[in-house]
Short mmCIF file of C-alpha atoms and ligand atoms in Angstrom, two decimals:
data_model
loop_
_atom_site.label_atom_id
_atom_site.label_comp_id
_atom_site.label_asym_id
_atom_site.label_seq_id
_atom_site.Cartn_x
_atom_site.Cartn_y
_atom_site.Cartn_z
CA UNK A 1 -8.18 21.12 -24.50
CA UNK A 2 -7.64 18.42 -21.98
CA UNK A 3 -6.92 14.81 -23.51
CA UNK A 4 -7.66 11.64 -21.93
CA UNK A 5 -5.65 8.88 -20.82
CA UNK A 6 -5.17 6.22 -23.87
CA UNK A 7 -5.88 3.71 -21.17
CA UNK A 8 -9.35 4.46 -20.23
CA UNK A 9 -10.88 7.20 -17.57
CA UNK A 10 -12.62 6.92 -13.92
CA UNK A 11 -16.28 7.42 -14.65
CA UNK A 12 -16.73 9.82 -11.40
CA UNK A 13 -14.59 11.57 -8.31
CA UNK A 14 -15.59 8.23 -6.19
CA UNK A 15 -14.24 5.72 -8.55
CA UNK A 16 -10.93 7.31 -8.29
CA UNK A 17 -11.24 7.64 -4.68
CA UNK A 18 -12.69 3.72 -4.09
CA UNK A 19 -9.28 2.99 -6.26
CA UNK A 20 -6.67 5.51 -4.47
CA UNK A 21 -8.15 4.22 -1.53
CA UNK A 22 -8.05 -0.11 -2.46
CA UNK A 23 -4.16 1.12 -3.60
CA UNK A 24 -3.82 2.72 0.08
CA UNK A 25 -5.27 0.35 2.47
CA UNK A 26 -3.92 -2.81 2.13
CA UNK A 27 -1.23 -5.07 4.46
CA UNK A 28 0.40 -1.64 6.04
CA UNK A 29 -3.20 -0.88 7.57
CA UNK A 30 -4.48 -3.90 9.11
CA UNK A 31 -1.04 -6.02 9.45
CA UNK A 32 1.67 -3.28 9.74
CA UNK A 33 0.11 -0.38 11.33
CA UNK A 34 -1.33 -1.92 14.55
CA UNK A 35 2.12 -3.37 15.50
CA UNK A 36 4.15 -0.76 14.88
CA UNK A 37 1.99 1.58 17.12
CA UNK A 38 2.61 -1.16 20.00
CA UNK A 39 6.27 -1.09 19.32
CA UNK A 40 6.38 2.31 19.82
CA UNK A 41 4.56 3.51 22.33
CA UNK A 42 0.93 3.39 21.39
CA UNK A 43 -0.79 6.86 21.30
CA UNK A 44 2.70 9.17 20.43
CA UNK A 45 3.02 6.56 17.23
CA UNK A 46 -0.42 7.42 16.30
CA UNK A 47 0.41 11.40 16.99
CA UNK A 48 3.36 11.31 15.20
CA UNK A 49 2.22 9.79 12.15
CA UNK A 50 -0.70 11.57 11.71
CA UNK A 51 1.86 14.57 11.22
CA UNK A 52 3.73 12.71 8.79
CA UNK A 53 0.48 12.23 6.63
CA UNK A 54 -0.83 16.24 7.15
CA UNK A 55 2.91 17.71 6.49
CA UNK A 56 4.29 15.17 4.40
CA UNK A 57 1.69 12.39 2.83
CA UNK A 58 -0.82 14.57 1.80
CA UNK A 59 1.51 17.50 -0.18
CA UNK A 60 2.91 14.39 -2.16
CA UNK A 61 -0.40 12.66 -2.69
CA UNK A 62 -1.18 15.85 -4.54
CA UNK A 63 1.98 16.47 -6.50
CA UNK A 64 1.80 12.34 -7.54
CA UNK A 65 -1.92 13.01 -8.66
CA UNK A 66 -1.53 16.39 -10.74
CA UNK A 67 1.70 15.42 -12.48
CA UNK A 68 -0.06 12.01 -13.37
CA UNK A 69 -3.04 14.03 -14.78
CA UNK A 70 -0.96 16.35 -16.72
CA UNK A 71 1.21 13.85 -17.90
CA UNK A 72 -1.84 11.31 -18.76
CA UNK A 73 0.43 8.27 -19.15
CA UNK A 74 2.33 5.89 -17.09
CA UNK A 75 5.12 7.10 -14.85
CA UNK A 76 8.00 7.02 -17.54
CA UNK A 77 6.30 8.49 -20.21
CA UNK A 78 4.22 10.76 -18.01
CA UNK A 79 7.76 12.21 -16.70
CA UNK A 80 8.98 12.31 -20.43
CA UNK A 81 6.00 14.57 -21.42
CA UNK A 82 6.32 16.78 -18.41
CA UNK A 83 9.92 17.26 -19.25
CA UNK A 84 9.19 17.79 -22.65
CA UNK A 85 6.67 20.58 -22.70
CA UNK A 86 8.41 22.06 -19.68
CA UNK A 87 12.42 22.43 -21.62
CA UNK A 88 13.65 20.67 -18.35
CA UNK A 89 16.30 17.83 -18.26
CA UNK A 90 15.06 14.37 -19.52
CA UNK A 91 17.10 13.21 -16.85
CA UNK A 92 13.85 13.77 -14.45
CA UNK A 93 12.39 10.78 -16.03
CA UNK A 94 14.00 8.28 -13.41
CA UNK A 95 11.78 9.00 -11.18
CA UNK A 96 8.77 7.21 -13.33
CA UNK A 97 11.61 3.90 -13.70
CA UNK A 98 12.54 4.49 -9.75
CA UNK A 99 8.37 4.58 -9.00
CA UNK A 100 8.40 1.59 -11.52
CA UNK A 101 11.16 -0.78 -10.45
CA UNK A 102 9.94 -0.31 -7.03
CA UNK A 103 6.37 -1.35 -7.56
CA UNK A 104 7.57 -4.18 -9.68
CA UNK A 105 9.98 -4.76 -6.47
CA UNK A 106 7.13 -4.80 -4.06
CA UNK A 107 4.69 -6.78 -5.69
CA UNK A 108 7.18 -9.34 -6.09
CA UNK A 109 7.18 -9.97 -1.78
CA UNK A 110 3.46 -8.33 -1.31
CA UNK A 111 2.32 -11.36 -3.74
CA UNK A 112 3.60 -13.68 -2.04
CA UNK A 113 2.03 -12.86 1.38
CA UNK A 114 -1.24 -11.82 -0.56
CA UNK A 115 -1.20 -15.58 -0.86
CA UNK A 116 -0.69 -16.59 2.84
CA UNK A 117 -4.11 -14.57 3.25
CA UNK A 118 -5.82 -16.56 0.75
CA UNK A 119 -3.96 -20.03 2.01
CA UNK A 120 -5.54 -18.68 5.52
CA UNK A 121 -8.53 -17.43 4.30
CA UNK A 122 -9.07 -21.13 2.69
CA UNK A 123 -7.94 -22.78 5.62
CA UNK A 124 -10.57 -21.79 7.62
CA UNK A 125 -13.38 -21.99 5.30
CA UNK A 126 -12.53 -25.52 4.97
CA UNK A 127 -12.88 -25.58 9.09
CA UNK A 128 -16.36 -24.63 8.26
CA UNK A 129 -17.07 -27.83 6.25
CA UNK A 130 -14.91 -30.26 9.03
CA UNK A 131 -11.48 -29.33 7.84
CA UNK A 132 -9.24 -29.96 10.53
CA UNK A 133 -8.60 -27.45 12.92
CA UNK A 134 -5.65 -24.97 13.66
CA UNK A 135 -4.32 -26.14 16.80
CA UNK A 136 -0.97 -25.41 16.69
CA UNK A 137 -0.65 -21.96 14.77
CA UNK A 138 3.19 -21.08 15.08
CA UNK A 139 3.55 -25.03 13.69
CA UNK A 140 1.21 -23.87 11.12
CA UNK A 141 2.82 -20.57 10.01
CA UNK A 142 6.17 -22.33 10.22
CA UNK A 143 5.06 -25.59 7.97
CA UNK A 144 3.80 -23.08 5.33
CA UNK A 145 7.29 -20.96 5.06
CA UNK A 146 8.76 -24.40 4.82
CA UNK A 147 7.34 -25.66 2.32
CA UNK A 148 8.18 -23.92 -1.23
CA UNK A 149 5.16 -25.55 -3.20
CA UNK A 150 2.76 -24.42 -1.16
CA UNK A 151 3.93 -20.26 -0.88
CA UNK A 152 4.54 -20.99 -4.89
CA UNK A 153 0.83 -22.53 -5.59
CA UNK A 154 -1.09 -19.29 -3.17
CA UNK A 155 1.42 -16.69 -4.57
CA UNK A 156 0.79 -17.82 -8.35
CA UNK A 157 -2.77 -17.90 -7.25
CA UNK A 158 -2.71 -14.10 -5.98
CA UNK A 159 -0.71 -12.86 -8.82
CA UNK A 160 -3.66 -14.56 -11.51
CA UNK A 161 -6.93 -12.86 -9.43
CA UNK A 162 -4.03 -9.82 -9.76
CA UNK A 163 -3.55 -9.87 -13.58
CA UNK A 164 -7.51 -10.79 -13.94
CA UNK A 165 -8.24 -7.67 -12.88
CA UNK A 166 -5.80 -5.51 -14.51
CA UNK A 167 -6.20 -7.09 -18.07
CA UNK A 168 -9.47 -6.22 -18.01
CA UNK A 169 -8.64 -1.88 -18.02
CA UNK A 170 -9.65 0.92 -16.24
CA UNK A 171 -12.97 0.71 -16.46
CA UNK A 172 -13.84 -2.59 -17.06
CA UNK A 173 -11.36 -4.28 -14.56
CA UNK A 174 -10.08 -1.76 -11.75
CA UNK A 175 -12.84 0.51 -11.68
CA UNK A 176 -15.60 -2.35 -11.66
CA UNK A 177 -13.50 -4.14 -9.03
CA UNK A 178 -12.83 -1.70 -6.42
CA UNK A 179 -16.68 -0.47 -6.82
CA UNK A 180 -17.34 -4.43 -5.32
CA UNK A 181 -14.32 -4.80 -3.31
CA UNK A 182 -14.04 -1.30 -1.46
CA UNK A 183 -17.42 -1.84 0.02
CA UNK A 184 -17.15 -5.28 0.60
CA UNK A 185 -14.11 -4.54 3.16
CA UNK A 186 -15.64 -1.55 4.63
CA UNK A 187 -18.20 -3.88 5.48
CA UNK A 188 -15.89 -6.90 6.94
CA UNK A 189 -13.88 -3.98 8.57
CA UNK A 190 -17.12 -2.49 10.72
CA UNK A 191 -18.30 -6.50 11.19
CA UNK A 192 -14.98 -7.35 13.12
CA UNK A 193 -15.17 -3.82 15.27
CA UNK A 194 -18.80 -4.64 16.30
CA UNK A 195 -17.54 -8.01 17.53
CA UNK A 196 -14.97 -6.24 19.41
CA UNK A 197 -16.74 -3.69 20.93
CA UNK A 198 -19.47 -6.66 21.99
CA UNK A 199 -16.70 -8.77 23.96
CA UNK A 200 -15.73 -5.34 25.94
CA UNK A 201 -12.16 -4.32 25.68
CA UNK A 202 -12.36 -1.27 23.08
CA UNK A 203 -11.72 0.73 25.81
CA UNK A 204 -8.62 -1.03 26.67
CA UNK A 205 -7.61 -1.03 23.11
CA UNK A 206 -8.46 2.30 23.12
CA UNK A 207 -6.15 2.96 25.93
CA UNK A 208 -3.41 0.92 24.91
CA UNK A 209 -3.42 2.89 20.63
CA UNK A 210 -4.62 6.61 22.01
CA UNK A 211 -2.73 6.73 24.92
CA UNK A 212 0.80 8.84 24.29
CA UNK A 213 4.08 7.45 25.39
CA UNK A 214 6.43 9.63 25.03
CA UNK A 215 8.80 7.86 26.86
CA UNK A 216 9.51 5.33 24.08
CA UNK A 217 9.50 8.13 21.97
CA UNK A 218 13.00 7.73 20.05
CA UNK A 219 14.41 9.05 16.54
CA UNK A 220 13.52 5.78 15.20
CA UNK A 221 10.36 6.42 15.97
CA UNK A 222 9.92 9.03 13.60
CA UNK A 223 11.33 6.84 11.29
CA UNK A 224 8.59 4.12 11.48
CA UNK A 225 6.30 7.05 11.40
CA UNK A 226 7.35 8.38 8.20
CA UNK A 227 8.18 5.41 6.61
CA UNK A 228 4.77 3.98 7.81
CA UNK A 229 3.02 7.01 5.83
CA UNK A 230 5.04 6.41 2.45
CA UNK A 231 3.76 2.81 2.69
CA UNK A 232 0.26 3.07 3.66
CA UNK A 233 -0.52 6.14 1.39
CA UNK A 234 1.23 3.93 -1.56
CA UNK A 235 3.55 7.01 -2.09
CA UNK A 236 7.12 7.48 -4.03
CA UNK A 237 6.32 5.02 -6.32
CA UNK A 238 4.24 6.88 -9.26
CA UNK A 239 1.00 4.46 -8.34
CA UNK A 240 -1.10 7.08 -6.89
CA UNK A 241 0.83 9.27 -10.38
CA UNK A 242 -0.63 6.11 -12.58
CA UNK A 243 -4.32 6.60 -10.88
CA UNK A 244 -4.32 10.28 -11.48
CA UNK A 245 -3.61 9.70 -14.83
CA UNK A 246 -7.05 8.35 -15.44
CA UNK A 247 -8.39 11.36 -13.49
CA UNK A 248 -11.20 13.53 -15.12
CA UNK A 249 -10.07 17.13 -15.44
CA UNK A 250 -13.16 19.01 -13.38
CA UNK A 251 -12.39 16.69 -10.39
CA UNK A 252 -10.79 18.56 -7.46
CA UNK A 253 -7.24 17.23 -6.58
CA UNK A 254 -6.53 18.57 -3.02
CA UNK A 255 -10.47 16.81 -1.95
CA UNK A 256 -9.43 13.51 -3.13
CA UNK A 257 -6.22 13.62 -1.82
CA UNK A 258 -7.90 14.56 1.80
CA UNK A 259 -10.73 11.85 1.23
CA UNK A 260 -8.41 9.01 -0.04
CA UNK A 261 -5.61 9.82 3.33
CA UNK A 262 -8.63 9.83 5.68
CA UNK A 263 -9.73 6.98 4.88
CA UNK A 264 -6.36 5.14 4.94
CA UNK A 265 -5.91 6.49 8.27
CA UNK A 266 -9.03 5.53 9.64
CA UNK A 267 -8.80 1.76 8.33
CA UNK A 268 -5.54 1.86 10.14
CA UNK A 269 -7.19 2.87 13.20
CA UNK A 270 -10.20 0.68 12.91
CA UNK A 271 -8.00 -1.95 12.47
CA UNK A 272 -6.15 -1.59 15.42
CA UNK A 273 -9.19 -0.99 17.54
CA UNK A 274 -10.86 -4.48 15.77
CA UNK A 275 -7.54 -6.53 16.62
CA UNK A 276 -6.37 -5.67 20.17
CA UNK A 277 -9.51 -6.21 22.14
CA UNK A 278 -9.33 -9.67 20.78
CA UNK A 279 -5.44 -10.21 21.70
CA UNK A 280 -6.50 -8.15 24.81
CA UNK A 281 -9.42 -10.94 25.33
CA UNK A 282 -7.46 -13.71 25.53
CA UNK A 283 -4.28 -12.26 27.21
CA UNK A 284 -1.95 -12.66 24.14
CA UNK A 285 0.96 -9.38 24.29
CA UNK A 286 0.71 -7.49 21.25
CA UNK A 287 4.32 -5.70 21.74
CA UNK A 288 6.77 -7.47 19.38
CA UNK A 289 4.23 -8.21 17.09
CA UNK A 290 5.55 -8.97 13.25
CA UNK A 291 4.44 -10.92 10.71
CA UNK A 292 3.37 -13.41 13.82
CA UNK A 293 1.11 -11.14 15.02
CA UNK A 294 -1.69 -11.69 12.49
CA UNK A 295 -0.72 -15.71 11.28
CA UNK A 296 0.19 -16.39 14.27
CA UNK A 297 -1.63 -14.77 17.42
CA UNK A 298 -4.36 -14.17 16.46
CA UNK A 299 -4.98 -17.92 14.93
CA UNK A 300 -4.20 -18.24 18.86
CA UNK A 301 -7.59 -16.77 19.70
CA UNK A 302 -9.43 -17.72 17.07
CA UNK A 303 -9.79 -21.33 18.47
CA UNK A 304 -10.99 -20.40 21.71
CA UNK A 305 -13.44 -17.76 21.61
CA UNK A 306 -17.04 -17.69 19.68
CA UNK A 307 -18.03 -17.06 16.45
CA UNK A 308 -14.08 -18.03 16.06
CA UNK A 309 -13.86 -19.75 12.24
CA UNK A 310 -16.66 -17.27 11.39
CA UNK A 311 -15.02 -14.21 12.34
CA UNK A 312 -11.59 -16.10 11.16
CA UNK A 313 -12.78 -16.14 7.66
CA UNK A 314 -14.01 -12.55 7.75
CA UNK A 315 -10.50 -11.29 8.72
CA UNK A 316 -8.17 -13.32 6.47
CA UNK A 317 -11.10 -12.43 3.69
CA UNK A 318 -10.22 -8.59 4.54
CA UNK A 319 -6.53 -8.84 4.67
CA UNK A 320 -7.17 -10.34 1.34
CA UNK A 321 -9.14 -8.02 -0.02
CA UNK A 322 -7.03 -4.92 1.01
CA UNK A 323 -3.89 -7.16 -0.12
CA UNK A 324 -5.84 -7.55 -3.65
CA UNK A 325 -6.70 -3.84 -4.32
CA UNK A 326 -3.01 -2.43 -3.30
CA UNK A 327 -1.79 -5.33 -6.06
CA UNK A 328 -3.68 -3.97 -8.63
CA UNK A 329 -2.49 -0.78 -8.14
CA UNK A 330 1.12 -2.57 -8.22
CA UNK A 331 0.62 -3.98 -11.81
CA UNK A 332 -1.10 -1.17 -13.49
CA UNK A 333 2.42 0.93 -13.72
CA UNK A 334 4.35 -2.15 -15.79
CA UNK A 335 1.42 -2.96 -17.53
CA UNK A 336 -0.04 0.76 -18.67
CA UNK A 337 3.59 1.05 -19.70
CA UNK A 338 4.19 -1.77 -21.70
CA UNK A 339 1.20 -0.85 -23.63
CA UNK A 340 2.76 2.22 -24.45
CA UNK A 341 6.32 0.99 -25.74
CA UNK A 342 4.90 -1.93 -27.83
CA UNK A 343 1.64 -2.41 -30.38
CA UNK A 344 0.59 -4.78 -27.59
CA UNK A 345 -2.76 -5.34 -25.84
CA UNK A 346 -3.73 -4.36 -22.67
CA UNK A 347 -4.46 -7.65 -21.67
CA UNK A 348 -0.89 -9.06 -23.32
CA UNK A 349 1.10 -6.33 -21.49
CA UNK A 350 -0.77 -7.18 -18.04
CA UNK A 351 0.15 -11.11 -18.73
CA UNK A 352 3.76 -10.09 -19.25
CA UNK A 353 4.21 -7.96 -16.30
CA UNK A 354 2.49 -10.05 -13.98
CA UNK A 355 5.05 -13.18 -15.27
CA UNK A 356 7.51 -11.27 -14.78
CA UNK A 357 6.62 -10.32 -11.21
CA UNK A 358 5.65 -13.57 -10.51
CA UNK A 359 9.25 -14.76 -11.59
CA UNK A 360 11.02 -12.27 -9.24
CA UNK A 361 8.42 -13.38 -6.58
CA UNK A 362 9.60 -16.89 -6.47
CA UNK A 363 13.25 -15.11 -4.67
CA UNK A 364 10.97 -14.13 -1.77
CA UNK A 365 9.04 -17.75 -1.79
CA UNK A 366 12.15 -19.60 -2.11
CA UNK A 367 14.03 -16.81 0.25
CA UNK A 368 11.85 -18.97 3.43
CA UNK A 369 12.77 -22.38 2.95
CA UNK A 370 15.33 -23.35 0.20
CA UNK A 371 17.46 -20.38 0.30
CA UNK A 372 16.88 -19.17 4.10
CA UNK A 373 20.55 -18.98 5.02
CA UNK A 374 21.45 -16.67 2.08
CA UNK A 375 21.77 -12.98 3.19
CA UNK A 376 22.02 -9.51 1.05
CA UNK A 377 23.01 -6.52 3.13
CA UNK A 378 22.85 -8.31 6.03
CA UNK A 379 19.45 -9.53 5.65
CA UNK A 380 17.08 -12.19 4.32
CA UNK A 381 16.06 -12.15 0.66
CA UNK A 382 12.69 -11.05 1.34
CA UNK A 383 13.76 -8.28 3.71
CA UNK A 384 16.81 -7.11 1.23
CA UNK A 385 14.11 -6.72 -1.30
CA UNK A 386 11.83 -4.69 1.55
CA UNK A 387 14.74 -2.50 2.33
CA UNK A 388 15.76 -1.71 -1.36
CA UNK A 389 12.21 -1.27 -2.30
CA UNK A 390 10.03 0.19 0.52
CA UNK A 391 12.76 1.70 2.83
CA UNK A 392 14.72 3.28 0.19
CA UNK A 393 13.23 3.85 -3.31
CA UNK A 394 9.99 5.16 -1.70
CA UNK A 395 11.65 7.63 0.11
CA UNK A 396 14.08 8.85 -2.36
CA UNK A 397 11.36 8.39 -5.06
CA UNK A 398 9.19 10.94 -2.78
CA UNK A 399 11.97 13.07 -2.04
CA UNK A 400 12.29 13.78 -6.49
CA UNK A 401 8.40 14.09 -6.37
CA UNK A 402 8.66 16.47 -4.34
CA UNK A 403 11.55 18.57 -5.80
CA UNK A 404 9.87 17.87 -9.32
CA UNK A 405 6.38 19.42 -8.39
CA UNK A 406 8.17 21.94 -6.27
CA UNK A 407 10.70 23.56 -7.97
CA UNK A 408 10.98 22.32 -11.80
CA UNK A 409 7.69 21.63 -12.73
CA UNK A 410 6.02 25.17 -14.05
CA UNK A 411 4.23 26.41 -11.74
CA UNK A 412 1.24 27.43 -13.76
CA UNK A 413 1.07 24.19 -14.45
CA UNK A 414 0.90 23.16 -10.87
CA UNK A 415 -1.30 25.81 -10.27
CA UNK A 416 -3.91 25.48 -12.92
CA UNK A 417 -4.30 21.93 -11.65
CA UNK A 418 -4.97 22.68 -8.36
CA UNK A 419 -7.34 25.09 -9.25
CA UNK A 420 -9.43 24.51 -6.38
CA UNK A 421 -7.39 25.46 -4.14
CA UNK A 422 -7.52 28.94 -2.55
CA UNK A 423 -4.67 30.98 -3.23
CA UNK A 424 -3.63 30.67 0.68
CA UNK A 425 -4.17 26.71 0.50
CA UNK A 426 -1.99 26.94 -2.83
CA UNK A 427 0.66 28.89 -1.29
CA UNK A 428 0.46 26.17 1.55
CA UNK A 429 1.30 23.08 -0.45
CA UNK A 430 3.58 25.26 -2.07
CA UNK A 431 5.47 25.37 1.15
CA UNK A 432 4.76 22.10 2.57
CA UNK A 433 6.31 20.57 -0.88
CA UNK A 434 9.09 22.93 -1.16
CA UNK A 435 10.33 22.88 2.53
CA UNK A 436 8.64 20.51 5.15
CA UNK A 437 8.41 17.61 3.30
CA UNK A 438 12.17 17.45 1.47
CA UNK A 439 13.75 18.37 4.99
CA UNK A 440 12.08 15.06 6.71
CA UNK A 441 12.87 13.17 3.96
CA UNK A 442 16.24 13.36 3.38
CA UNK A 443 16.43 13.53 7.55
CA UNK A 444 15.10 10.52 7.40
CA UNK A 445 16.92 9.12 4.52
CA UNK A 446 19.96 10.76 6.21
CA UNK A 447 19.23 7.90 9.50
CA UNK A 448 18.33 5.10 7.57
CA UNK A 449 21.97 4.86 5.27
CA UNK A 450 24.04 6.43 7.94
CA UNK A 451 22.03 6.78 11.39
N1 PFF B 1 -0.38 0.96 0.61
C1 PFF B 1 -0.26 -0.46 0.64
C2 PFF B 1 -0.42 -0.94 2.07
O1 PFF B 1 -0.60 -0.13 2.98
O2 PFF B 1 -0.39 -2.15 2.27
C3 PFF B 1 1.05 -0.95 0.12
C4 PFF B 1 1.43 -0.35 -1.18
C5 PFF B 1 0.57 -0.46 -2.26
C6 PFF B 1 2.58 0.37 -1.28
C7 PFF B 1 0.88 0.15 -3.44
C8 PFF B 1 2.92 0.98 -2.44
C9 PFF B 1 2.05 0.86 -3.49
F1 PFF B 1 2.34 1.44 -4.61
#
């Protein structure tokens, strides 16, 4: 007999994909994605990660989602169980605190610019009702990193629409939210192409993203790629583990995986093709892009062309949204967890996790202004905590996934959840998780520590 969660279930195979897919697209897709493509070399980017997701995202995505529903709790304790009823070492159970501290890790910084978008986002609404206008953008974007009040005030206000959410459980909170908020940026999303494709330059955005390079094709390269596809898909740290946790039993893993990696990809696309025409529109160079290209470029074009505040609103309000759903997905590990160790409340456990967070997240806010000229492994505090979280734990916590669901995990177990899978496709991901997706891994692990 199959149990379910303690936590609560998804009430159908969409709700878990809406969710898989809010905790996928998010700042990678419409922020991250569209630069790094630019910065290296347009079309062979896109190639190359698309090959990443196929050989390497999508085996994972699976392994994350049936060990979460065997396990049925959060990452720690789902990884205790599996060890358990499997006789294999407990010591496999740091990959649940590894997918744990990391999420914890990246909330902390992904808070904190979750709250530039809603600082922007309320920026220009108050345009709308004769607030005064943006007319210096980089002045803009550099007055807000100066000033440690205001980061502190948007990030505590991201981390409480956050915790909102999450207190309320799986089916009352996540599940409701997602059902409103997945639609709501699918909607923004095809808004902002159609006003691309209406001032003319898809085709040159087109050109510029589908186009292959391979000139500037370079080991680092494949570096971004990968790393770009641990990020986006929210992989290596046990989220995607926590979400198929709540999964129904009958539901078919490998189609969800496929459904909820298609459509990260093809927000990422969209993304790019509803940004560049307007960059391309008003002559601003993508290349080099950065956190500058979204707060500060585009702000750039936004005051001269039509619809400008309008369509202003509509994109901060997306890179909100998508900023909101991937948080949620951040908090539920901690949270589902605590429950678990203590006689405490769902709603208790999300209010201690999120203060928590919240706490750490005032290193980043303060890592701007106050503390700008302190540096950990040659870096700022914000991008130490990227490295250690996104660079390295994702990886690494990807990498045990892998070996986990590939070689200590049972494999009835791993077969009898894949069940829909024909025996070829089983012997497939069998291969793809055993071979292709360890060796680029650790190769690319291998660069990043010693390259
Ligand atoms: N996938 C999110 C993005 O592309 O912005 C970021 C993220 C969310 C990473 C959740 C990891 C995670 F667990």
């Amino acid at each position: 007999m199959d149990k379910n969660s303690i936590h609560g279930m998804w009430s159908s195979r969409l709700a878990f994909i809406l969710a898989a897919s809010g905790s996928a697209v998010g700042l990678g897709n419409i922020w991250r994605f569209p630069y790094l493509a630019s910065d290296n070399g347009g079309g062979a980017f896109v190639l190359i990660y698309l090959a990443c997701i196929v050989l390497v995202g999508l085996p994972i995505m699976a392994a994350e989602i049936l060990m979460g529903r065997q396990g049925r709790m959060s990452p720690v304790n789902t990884l205790r169980k599996l060890t358990r009823e499997g006789g294999h070492s407990g010591g496999w159970t740091v990959i649940g605190w590894i997918g744990m501290v990391a999420a914890v890790l990246i909330l902390s910084f992904y808070s904190v610019v979750g709250g530039w978008t809603m600082h922007y986002t309320w920026l220009y609404i108050a345009q709308i009702f004769g607030g005064p206008p943006i007319s210096d953008p980089v002045a803009t974007f550099t007055n807000l990193l100066a000033s440690p009040g205001t980061l502190i005030f948007w990030h505590t206000a991201f981390m409480a629409v956050t915790v909102a959410v999450v207190a309320m459980g799986v089916e009352k909170g996540l599940e409701r939210a997602v059902k409103f908020l997945m639609p709501l940026l699918f909607l923004i999303l095809l808004g902002l192409l159609g006003y691309g494709i209406s001032t003319g330059n898809v085709g040159q955005a087109a050109e510029f993203l589908f186009t292959p390079d391979f000139s500037e094709v370079t080991g680092d390269t494949l570096l971004a790629a990968l790393g770009q596809a641990f990020f986006s898909l929210s992989l290596g740290m046990c989220g995607i583990m926590t979400y198929g946790a709540y999964l129904p039993r009958d539901i078919s893993i490998p189609r969800v995986a496929v459904a909820v990696s298609a459509t990260d990809t093809a927000v990422a696309l969209l993304a790019g093709l509803a940004i560049f025409p307007v960059l391309f529109t008003f002559g601003i160079a993508p290349a080099g892009g950065g956190p500058g290209l979204i707060f500060t470029s585009l702000p750039l074009a936004f005051s001269d062309m039509a619809f400008g505040i309008p369509y202003a609103v509509a994109f901060f309000g997306l890179l909100f949204v998508a900023a909101w759903t991937s948080s949620i997905s951040l908090l539920e590990p901690p949270s589902a967890f605590l429950v678990e160790m203590g006689n405490l409340s769902r709603r208790t456990s999300a209010i201690i996790a999120a203060v928590f967070i919240w706490a750490i997240g005032l290193v980043t806010a303060l890592g701007f202004n106050v503390w700008q000229n302190v540096r950990v492994f040659g870096r700022d505090l914000q991008g130490a905590i990227e490295f250690v979280a996104s660079d390295l734990m994702l990886p690494i916590g990807g990498l045990l996934i892998a070996i986990f669901a590939g070689y200590v995990l049972n494999r009835e177990v791993a077969r009898s959840q894949l069940s829909h899978l024909s025996k070829a496709g089983f012997a497939i991901w069998r291969f793809l998780i055993c071979i292709v997706a360890p060796v680029l891994v650790l190769v690319v692990l291998g660069f990043k520590l010693f390259g």
